[in-house]
Short mmCIF file of C-alpha atoms in Angstrom, two decimals:
data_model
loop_
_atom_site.label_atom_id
_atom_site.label_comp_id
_atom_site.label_asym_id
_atom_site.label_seq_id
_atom_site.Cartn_x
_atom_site.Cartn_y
_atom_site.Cartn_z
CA UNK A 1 -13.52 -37.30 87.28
CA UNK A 2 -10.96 -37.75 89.83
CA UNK A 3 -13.76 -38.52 92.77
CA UNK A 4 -15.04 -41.32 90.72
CA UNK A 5 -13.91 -44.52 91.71
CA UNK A 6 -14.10 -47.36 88.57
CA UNK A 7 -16.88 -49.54 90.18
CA UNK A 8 -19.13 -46.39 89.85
CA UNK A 9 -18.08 -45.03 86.58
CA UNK A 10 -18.80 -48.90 85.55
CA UNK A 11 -22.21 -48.70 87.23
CA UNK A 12 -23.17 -45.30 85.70
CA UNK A 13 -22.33 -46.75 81.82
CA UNK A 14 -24.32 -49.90 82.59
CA UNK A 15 -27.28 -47.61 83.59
CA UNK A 16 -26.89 -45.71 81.02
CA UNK A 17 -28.78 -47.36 78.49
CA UNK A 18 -31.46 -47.88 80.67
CA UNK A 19 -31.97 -44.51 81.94
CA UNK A 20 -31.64 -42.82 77.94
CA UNK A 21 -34.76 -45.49 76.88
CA UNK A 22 -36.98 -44.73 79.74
CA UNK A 23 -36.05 -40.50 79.11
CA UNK A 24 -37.24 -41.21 75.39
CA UNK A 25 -40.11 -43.60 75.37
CA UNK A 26 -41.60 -42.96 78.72
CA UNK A 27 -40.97 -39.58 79.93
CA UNK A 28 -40.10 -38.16 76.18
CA UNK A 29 -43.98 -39.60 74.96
CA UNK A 30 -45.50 -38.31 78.36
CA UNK A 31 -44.30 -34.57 76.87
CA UNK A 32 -45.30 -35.38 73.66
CA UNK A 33 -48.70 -35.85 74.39
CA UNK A 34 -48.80 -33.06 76.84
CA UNK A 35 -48.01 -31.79 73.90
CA UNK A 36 -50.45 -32.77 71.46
CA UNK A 37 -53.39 -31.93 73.87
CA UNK A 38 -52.13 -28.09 73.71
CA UNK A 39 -52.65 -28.09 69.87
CA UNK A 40 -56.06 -28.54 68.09
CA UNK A 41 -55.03 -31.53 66.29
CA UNK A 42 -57.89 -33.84 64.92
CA UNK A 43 -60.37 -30.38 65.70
CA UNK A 44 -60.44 -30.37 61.40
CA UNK A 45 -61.21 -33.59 60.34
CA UNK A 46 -59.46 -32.78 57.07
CA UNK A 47 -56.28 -32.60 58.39
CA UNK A 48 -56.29 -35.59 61.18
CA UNK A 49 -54.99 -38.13 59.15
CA UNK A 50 -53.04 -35.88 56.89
CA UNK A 51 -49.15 -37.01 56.08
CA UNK A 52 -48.26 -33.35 57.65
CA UNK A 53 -51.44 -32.02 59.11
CA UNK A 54 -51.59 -28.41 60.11
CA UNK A 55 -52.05 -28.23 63.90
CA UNK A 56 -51.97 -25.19 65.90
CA UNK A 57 -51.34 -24.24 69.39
CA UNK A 58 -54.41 -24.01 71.48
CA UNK A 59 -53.15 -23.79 75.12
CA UNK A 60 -55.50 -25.13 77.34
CA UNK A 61 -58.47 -24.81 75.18
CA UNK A 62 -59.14 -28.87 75.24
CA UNK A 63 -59.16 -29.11 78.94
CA UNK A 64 -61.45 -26.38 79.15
CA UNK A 65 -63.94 -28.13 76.71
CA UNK A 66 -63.71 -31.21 78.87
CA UNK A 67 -64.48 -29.50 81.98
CA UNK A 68 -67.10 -26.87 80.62
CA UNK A 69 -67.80 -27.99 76.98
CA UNK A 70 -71.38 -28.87 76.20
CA UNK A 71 -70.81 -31.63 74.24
CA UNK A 72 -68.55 -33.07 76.57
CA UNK A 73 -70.78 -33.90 79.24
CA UNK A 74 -70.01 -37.71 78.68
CA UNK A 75 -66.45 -37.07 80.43
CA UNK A 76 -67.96 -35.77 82.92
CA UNK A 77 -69.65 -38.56 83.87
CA UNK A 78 -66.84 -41.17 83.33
CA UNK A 79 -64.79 -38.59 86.08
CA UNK A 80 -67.39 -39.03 88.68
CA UNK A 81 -67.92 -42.91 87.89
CA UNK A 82 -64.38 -43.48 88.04
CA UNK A 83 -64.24 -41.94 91.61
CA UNK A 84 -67.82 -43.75 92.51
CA UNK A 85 -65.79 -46.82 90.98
CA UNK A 86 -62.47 -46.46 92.48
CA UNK A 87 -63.77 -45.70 96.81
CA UNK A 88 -66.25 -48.84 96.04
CA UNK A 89 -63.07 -50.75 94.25
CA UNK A 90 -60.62 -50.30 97.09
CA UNK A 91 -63.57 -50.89 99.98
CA UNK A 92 -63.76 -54.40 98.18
CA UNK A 93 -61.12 -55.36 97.62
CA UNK A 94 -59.55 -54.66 101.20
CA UNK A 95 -62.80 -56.02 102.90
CA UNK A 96 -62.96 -59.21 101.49
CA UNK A 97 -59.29 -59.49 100.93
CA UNK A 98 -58.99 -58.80 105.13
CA UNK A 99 -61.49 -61.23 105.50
CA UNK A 100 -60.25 -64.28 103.67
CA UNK A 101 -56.65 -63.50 105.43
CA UNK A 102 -58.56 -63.71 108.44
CA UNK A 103 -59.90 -66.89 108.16
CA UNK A 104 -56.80 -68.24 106.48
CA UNK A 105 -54.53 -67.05 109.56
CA UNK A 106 -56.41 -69.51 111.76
CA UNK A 107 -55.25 -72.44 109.66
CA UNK A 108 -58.25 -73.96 108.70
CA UNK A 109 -58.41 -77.31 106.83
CA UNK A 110 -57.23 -77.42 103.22
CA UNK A 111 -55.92 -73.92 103.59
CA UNK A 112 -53.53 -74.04 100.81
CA UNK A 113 -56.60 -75.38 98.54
CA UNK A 114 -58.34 -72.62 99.54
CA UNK A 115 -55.54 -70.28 99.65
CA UNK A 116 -55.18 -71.42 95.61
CA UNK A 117 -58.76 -70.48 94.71
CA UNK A 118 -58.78 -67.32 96.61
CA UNK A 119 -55.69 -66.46 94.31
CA UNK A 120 -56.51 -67.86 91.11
CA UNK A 121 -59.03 -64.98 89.90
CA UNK A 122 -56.06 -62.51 90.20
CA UNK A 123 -53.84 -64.88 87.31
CA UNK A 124 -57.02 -64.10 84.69
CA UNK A 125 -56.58 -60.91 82.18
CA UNK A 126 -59.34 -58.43 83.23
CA UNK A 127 -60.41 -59.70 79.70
CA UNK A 128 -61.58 -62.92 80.43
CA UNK A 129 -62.54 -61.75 84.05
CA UNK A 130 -65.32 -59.42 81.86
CA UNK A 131 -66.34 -61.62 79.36
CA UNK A 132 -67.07 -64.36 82.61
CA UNK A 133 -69.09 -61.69 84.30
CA UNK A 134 -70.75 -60.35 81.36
CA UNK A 135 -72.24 -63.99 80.70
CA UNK A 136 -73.45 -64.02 84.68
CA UNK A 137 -74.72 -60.94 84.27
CA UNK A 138 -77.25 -61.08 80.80
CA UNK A 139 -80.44 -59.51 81.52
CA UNK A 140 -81.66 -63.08 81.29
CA UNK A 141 -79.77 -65.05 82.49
CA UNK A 142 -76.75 -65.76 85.45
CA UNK A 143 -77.03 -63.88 88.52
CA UNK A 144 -80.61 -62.81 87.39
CA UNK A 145 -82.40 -66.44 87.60
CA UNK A 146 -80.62 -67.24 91.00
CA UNK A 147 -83.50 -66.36 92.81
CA UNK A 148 -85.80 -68.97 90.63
CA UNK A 149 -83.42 -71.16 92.73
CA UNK A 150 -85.44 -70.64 95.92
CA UNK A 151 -89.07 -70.56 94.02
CA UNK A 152 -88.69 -66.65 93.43
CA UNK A 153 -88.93 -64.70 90.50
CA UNK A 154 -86.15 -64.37 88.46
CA UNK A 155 -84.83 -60.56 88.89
CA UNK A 156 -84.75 -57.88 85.97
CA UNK A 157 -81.88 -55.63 87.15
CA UNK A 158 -80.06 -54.11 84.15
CA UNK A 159 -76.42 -55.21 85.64
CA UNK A 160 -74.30 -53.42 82.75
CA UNK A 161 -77.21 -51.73 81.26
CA UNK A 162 -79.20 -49.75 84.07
CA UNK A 163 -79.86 -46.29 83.82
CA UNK A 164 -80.79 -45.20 87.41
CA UNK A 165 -78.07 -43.28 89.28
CA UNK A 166 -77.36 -42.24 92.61
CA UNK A 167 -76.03 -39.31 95.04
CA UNK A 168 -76.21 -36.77 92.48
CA UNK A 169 -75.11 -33.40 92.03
CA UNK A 170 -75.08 -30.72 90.07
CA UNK A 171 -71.41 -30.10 88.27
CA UNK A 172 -71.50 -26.43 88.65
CA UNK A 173 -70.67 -27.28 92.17
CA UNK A 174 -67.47 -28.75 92.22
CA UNK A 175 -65.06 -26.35 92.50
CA UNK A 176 -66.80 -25.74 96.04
CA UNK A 177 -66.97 -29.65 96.79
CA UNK A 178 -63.37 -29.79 95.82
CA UNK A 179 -62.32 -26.69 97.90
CA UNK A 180 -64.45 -28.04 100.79
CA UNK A 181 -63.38 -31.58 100.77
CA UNK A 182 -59.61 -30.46 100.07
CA UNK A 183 -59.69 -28.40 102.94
CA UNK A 184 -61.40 -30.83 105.49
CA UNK A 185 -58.57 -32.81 104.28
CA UNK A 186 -55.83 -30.08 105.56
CA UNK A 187 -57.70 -29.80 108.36
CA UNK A 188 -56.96 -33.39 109.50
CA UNK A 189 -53.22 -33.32 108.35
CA UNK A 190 -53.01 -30.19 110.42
CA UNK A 191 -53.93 -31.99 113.68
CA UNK A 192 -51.99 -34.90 112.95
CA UNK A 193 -48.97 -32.39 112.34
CA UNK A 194 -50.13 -30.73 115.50
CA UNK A 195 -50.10 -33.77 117.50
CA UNK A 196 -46.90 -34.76 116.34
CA UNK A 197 -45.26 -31.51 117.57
CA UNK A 198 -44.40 -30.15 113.42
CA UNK A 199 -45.19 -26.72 114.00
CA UNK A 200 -44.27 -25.70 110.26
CA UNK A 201 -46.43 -28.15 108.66
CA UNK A 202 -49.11 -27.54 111.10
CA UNK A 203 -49.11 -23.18 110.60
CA UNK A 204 -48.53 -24.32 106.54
CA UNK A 205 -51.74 -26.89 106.32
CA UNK A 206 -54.08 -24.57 108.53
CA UNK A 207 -53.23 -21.88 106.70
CA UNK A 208 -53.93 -23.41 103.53
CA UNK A 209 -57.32 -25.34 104.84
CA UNK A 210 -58.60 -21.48 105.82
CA UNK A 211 -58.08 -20.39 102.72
CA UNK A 212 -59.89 -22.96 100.58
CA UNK A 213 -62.75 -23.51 103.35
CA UNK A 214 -63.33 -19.48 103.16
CA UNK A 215 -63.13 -19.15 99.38
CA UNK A 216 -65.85 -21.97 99.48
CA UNK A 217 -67.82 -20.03 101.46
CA UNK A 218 -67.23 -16.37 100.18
CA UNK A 219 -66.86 -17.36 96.50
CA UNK A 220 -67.37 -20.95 95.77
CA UNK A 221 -70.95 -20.62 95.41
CA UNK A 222 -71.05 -17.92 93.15
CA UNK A 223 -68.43 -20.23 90.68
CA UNK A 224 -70.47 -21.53 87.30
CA UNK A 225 -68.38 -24.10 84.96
CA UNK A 226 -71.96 -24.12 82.78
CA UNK A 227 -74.83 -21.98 81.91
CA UNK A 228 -77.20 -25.02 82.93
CA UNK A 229 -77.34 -27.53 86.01
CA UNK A 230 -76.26 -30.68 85.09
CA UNK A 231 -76.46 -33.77 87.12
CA UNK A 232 -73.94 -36.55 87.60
CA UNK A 233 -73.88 -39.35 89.95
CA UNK A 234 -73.28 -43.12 90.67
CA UNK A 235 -74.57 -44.85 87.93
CA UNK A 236 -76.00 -48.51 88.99
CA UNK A 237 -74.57 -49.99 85.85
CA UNK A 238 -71.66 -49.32 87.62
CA UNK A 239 -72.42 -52.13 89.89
CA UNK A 240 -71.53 -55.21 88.31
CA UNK A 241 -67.99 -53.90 86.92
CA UNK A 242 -67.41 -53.63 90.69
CA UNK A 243 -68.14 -56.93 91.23
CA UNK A 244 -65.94 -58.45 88.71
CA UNK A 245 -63.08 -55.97 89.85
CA UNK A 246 -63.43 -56.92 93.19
CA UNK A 247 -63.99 -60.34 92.39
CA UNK A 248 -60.41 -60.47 90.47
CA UNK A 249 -58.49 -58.33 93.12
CA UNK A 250 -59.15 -59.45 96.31
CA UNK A 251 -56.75 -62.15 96.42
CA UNK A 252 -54.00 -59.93 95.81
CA UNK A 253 -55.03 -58.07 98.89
CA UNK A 254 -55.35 -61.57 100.87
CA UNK A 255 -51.95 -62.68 99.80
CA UNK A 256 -51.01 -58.91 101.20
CA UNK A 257 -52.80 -59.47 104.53
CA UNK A 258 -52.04 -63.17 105.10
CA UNK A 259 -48.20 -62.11 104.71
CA UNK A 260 -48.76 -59.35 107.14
CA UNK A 261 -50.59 -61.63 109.72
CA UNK A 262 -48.16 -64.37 109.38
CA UNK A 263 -45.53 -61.82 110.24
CA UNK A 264 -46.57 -60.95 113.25
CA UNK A 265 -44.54 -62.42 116.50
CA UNK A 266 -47.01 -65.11 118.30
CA UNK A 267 -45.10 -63.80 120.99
CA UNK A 268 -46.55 -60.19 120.57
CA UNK A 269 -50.79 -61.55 120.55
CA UNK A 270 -49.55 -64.13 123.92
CA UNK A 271 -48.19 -61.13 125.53
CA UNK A 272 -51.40 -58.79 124.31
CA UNK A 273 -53.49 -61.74 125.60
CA UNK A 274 -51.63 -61.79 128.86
CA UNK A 275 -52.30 -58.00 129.55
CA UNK A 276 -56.31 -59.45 129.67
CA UNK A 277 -56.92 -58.69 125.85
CA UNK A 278 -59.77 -60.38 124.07
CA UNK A 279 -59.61 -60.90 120.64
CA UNK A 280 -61.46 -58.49 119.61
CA UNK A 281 -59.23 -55.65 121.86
CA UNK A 282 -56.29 -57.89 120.23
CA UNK A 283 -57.45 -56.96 116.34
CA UNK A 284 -58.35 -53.63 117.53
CA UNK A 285 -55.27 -52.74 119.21
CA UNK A 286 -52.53 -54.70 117.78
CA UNK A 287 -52.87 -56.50 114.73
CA UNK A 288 -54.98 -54.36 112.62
CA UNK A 289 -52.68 -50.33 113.38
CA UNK A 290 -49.56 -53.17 112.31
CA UNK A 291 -51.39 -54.05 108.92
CA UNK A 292 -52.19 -50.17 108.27
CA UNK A 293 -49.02 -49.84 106.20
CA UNK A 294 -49.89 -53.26 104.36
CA UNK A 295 -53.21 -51.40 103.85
CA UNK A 296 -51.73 -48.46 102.48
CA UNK A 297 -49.90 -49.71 100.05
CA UNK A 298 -52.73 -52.05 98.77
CA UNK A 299 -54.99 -48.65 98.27
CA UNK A 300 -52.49 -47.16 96.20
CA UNK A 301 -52.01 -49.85 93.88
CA UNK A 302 -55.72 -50.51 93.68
CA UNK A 303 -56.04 -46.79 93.24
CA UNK A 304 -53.69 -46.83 90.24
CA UNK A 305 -55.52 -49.95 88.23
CA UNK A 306 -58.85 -48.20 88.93
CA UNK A 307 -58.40 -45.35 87.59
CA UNK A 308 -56.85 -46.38 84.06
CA UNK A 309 -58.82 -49.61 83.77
CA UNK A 310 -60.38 -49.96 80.74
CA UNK A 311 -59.91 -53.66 79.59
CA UNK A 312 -62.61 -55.04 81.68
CA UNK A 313 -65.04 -52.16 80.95
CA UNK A 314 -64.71 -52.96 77.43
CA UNK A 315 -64.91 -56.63 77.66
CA UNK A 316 -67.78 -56.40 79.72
CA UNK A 317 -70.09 -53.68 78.37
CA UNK A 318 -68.71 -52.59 74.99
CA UNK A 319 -67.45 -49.51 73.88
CA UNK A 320 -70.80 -47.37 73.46
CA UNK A 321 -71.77 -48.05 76.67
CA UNK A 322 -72.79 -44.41 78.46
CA UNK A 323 -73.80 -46.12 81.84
CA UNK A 324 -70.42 -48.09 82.40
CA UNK A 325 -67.85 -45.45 80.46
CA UNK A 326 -64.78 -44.51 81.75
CA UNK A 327 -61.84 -42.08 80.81
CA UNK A 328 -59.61 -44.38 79.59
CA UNK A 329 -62.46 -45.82 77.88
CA UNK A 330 -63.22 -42.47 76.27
CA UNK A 331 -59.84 -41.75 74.99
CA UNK A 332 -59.55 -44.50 72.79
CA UNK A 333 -62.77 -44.12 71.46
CA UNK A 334 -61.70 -40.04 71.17
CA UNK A 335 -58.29 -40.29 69.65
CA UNK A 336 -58.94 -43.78 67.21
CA UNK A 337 -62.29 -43.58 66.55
CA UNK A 338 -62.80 -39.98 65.85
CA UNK A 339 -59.28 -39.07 65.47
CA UNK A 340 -59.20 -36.12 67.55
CA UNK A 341 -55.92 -36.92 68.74
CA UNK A 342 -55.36 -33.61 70.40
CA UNK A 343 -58.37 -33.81 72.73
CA UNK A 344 -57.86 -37.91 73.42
CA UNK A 345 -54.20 -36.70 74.65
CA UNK A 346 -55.92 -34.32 77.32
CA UNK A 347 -57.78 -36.91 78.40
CA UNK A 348 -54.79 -38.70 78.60
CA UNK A 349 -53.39 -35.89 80.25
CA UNK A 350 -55.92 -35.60 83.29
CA UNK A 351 -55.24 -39.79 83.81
CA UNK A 352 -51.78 -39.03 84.04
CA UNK A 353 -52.09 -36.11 86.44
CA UNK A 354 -55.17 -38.28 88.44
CA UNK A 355 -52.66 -41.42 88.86
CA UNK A 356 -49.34 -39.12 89.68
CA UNK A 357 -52.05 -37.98 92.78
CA UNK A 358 -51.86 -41.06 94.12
CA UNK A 359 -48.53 -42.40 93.34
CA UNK A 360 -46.33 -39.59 93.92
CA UNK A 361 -47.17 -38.96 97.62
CA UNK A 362 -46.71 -42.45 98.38
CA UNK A 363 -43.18 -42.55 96.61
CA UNK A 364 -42.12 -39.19 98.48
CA UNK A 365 -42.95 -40.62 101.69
CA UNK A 366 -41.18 -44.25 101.26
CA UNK A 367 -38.04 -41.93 100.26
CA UNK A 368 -38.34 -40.08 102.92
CA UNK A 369 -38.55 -43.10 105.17
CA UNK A 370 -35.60 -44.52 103.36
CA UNK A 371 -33.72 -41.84 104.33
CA UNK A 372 -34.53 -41.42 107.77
CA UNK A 373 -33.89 -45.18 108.34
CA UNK A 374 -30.46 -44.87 106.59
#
């Protein structure tokens, strides 16, 4: 106790209570439901809402049924719309967001009117975003008679309710898409580390892309999750829940960009202008490799609301909804609606592990960068 001084001794007991509430209700729940999804809790519907219900350990007998369960094929499908969902999300969001910052960096007239209802979709609840958009987009109605507008025909797309789906593929092949795209992945990250003279991380990723890109050749394709093809894909229903997303979100990316581009030295585009740059050699070149951390940071937040949303889903297509279901979707309806608590908490689970994917790289790296700057 002798090395510490009273200022931190008074620091650690005001953290204290902090740090002992987050250990039991965040990271002391997170365990418990890792937990749960290892038992077979709810399986019996007998004992699921039991005062002390019998529940046995089942490993990882719940993710298996997720992944290769035949009545499970449903989650399937919400995985692969929630990735269709969250690369169209993101594109959106930092398109249109990029845009509006651009024209709101050249300081047009009434720019802080405009700069007001760029931002004021992103102060709604994703609830009353969806029931908005779920009006405009009735069979019948909204976006649908726009084109009687012009003289046309009024359209008949199901916006929330179609059926059709695209790029699909069969799920017995993912563990060689994964392993393929994974290592592509490495592949890059090894040149960059290359480049960038980190021998160790370049021998470590190379050596790791070889081995998944030659497992997906030797062995992938021999790999069955199911005794039957089945098919998953983008589902167009999909399509107007990206819309409303995007719709909310983008002005959080504007506000991210315009903040970026108003940060930028004039001095800095004068002197890029002076060296004979045009503005398009001037986005190119200078302003838009300065905005890539701005960018990054953007993805991963819009990465983590994309893949847990589930308000706006529900608000715009209703629980039962096949087309537009989503994970996070699914375990509510799994866990509180059939009370299989044990198999909603692995769905919970794979969120979890999904979102810490995206998050935790991010963290590690600001630390990192922390550090080095310190």
């Amino acid at each position: 106790m002798k090395g510490l001084s009273k200022d931190r001794l008074w620091s650690m007991a005001v953290l204290a209570p902090s740090v002992i509430l987050i250990a039991v209700f965040v990271y002391g729940f997170i365990a418990r439901s890792v937990y749960v999804s290892m038992t077979d809790w709810g399986n019996d519907p007998a004992q699921a809402l039991a005062l002390e219900p019998i529940i046995r350990w089942v490993g990882l007998a719940n993710y298996q049924e997720l992944f290769t369960g035949f009545l499970q094929g449903r989650f399937r499908q919400e995985l692969v719309s929630t990735i269709f969902f969250t690369v169209f999300f993101i594109l959106g969001c930092l398109g249109l967001g990029l845009g509006l910052a651009l024209i709101l960096d050249r300081n047009p007239k009434g720019e802080g009117l405009w700069r007001t209802i760029f931002l004021f979709p992103m102060s709604l609840s994703f609830i009353v975003t969806g029931t908005i958009w779920r009006w405009m987009l009735q069979p019948g109605g909204g976006v649908n008679q726009a084109p009687t507008l012009l003289g046309g025909q009024p359209s008949t797309f199901g916006w929330l309710s179609s059926t059709d789906a695209l790029w699909k593929f069969d799920w017995n092949k993912l563990p060689l898409l994964t392993a393929s795209v994974v290592g592509l992945v490495l592949i890059v990250l090894a040149v960059r580390a290359a480049r960038s003279g980190d021998r160790t991380r370049t021998l470590v990723a190379a050596a790791c892309a070889a081995l998944l890109l030659g497992w997906a050749l030797l062995i992938g394709p021999n790999v069955k999750l199911l005794p039957a093809p089945e098919l998953h894909g983008f589902n167009l229903a999909l399509i107007g829940i990206i819309i409303a997303a995007v719709w909310q979100m983008s002005g959080y990316t504007m506000a991210l960009y315009l903040a970026g581009l108003r940060g930028i030295p004039e001095e800095l585009r004068e002197a890029a202008r002076v060296d004979g740059a045009n503005d398009l050699s001037l986005y190119r070149h200078v302003i838009f490799p300065l905005l890539a951390p701005i960018s990054l940071s953007a993805m991963i937040v819009l990465g983590h609301i994309s893949l847990k949303i589930f308000d706006l889903v529900y608000a715009m297509a209703g629980p039962d909804n096949i087309s537009t279901s989503v994970p996070a979707l699914n375990m509510y309806l799994t866990s509180f609606r059939q009370n299989q608590f044990a198999l909603g908490a692995a769905i919970g689970t794979i969120l979890l592990i999904l979102v810490a994917f995206v998050i935790v790289p991010y963290l590690s790296s600001q630390f990192r960068s922390e550090e080095g700057h310190a």
